[in-house]
CSV table of C-alpha atoms and ligand atoms in Angstrom, one decimal:
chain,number,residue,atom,x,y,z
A,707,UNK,CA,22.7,-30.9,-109.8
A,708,UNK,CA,25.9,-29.4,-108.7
A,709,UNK,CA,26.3,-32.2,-106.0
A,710,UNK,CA,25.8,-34.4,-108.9
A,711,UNK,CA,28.5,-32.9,-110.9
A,712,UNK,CA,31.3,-32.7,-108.2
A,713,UNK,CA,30.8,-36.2,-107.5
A,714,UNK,CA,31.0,-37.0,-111.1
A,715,UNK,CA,33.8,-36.0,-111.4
A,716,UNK,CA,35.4,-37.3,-108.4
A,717,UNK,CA,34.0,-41.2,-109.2
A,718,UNK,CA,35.5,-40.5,-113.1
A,719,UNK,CA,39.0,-39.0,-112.4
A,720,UNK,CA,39.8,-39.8,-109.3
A,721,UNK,CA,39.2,-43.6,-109.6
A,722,UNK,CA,39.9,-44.7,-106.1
A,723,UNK,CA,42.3,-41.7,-104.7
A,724,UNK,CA,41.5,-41.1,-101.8
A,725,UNK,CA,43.7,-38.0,-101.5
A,726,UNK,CA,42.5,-36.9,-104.6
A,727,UNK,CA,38.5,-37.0,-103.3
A,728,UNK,CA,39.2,-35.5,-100.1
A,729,UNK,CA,40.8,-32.3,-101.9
A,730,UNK,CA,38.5,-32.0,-104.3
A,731,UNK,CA,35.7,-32.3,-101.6
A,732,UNK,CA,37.2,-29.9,-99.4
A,733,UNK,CA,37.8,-26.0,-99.3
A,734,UNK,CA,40.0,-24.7,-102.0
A,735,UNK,CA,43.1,-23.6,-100.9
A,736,UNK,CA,43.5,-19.6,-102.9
A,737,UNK,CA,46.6,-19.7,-105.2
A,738,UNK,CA,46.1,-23.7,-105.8
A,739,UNK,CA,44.2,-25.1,-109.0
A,740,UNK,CA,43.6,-29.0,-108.8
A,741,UNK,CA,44.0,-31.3,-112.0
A,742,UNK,CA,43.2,-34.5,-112.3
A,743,UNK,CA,44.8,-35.9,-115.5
A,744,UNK,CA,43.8,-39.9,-116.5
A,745,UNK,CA,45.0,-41.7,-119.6
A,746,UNK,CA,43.5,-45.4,-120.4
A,747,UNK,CA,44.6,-46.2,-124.2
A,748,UNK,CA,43.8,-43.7,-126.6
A,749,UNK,CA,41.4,-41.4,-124.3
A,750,UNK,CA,42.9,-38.4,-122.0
A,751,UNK,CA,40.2,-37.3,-119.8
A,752,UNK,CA,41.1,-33.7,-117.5
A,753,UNK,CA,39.5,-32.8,-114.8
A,754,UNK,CA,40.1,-29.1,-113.7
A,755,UNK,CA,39.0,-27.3,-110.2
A,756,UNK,CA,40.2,-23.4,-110.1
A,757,UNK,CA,39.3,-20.9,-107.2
A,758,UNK,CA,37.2,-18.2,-108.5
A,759,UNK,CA,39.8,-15.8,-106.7
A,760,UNK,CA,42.3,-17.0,-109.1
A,761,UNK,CA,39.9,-16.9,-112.3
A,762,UNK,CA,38.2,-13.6,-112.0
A,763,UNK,CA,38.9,-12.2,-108.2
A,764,UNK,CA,35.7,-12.6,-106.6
A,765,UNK,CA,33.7,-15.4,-105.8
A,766,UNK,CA,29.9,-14.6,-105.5
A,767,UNK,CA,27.5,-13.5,-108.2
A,768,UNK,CA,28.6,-11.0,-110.4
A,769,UNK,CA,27.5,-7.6,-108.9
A,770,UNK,CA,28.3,-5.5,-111.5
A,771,UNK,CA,28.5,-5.6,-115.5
A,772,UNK,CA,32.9,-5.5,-115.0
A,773,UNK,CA,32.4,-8.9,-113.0
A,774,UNK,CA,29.8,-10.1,-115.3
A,775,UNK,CA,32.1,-9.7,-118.6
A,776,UNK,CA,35.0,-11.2,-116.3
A,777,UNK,CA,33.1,-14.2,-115.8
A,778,UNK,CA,32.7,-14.8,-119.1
A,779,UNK,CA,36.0,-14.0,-120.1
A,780,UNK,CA,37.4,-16.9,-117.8
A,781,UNK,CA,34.5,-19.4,-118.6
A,782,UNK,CA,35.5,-18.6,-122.2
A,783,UNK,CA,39.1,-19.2,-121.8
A,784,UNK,CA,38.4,-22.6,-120.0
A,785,UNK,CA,36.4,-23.6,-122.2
A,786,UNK,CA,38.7,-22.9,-125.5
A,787,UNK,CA,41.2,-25.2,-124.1
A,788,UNK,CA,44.3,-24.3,-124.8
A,789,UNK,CA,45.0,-23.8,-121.2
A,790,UNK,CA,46.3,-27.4,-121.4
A,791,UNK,CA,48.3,-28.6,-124.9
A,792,UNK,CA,49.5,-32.5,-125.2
A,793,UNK,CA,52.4,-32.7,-127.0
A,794,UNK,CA,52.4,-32.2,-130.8
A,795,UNK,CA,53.5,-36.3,-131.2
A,796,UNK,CA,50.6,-37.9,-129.7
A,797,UNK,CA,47.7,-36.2,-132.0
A,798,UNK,CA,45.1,-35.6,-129.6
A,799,UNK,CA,42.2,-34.2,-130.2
A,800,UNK,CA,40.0,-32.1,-127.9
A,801,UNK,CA,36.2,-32.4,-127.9
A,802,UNK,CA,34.3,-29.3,-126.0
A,803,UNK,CA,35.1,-28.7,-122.3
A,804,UNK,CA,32.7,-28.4,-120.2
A,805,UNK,CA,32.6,-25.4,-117.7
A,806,UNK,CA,30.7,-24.9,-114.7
A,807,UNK,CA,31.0,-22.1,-112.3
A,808,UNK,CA,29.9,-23.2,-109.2
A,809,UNK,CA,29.4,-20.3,-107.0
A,810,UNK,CA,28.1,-17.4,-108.8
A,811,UNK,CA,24.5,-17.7,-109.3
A,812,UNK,CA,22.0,-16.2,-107.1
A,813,UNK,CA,21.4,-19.7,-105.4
A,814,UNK,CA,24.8,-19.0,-103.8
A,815,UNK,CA,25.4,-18.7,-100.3
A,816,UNK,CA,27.1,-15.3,-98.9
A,817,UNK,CA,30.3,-16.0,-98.0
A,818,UNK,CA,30.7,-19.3,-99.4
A,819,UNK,CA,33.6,-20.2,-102.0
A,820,UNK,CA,33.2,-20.8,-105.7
A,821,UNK,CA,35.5,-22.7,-108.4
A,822,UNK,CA,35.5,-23.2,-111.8
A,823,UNK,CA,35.0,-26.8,-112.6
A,824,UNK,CA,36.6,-28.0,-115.9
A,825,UNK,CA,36.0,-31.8,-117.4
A,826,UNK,CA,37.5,-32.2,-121.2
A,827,UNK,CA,38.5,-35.0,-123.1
A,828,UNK,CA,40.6,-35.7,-125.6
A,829,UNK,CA,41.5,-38.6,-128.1
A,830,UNK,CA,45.2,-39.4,-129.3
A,831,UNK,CA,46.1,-41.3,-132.2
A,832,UNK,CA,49.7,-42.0,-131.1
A,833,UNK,CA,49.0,-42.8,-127.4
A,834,UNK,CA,52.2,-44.0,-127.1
A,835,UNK,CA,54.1,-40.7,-127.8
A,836,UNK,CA,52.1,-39.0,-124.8
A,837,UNK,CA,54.4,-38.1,-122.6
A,838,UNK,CA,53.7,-34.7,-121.5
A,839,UNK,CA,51.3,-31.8,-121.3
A,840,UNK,CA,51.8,-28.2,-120.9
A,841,UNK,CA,49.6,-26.7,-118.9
A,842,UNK,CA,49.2,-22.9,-120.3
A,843,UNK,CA,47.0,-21.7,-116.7
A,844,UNK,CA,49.8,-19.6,-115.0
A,845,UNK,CA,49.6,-17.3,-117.9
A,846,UNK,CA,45.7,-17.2,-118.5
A,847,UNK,CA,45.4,-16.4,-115.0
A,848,UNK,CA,48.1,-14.6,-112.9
A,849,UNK,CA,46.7,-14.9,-109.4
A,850,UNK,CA,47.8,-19.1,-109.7
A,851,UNK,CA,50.9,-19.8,-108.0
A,852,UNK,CA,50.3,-23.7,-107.8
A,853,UNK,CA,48.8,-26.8,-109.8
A,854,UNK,CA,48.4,-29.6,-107.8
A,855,UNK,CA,48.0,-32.8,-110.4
A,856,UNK,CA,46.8,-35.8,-110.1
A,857,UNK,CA,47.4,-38.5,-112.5
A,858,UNK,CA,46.1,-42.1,-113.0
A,859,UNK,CA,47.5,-44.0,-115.7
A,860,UNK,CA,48.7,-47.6,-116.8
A,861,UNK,CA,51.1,-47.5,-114.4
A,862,UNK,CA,48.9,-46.4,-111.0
A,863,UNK,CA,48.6,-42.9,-109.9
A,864,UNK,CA,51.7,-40.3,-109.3
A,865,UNK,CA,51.3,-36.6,-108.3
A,866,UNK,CA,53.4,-33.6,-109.5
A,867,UNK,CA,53.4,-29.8,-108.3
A,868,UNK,CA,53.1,-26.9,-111.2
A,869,UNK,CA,54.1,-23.6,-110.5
A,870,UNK,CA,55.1,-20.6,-112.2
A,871,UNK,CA,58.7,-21.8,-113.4
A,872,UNK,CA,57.5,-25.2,-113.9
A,873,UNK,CA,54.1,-25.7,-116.2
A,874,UNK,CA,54.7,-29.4,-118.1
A,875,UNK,CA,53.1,-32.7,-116.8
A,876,UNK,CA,55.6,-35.4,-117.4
A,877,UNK,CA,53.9,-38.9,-118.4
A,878,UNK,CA,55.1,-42.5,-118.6
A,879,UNK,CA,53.1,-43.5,-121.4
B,2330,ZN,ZN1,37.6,-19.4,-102.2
């Protein structure tokens, strides 16, 4: 089910980028979130990969109630979604994210990493006055240093870097 899920999401953001896929499908790097960010007409779909050392510290099941409640908090915050804000002009709408934490049941393997996988989708009335997105992560979770993103528009797909002085996603729409 998890495969199933990764690969989702890899086939329905990625579209084709190869360098997207192979990142996704690889080890996380600690201190590096990935997004992948795709607009087609009025529909912005975000797909969001975050180590669990940057979300809550610790990537294995929760062994005590503190890492249990920190879990939450962080699937909670995901989920809420205003980790990521399109700007005010276009009128999109979120509908519920989807969160998955991959990594911290008791199916996991010792040693192994886990991530917090993110999928949301949003609809824009003015599609045409999309032309950025800040992404609110740095603050929700200090441990990030870097946002890789990956974006695949109307135009073909571009990449940016995010980091702590820089959090907005410039778009051609
Ligand atoms: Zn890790």
């Amino acid at each position: 089910m998890k495969l199933r899920t990764s690969c989702f999401l890899v086939l329905a953001l990625a579209t084709g980028h190869a360098a997207a896929e192979e990142r996704h499908l690889g080890p996380h790097v600690h201190g590096q979130a990935t997004l992948q960010v795709s607009v087609d007409g009025p529909t912005l779909a975000v797909g969001l990969s975050i180590p669990g050392h940057d979300a809550v510290g610790f990537e294995h099941p929760p062994a005590n109630a503190e890492q249990t409640s920190t879990l939450a908090k962080a699937t909670e915050t995901l989920r809420g979604g205003t980790w990521l804000v399109p700007v005010a002009a276009a009128g999109c709408k979120a509908l519920p994210a989807k969160v998955v934490a991959d990594g911290f049941d008791a199916s996991a393997k010792p040693g192994a990493h886990g991530d917090f996988d993110v999928t949301s989708q949003f609809t824009c009335a003015n599609p045409a006055q999309l032309a950025s997105l800040d992404v609110g992560l740095f603050k929700a979770f200090p441990a990030l240093q870097r946002v890789v993103v990956d974006i695949v528009g109307a135009n073909g797909a571009t990449e940016q870097i995010l980091d702590r002085t820089m959090t907005r996603v410039t778009l051609s729409p």
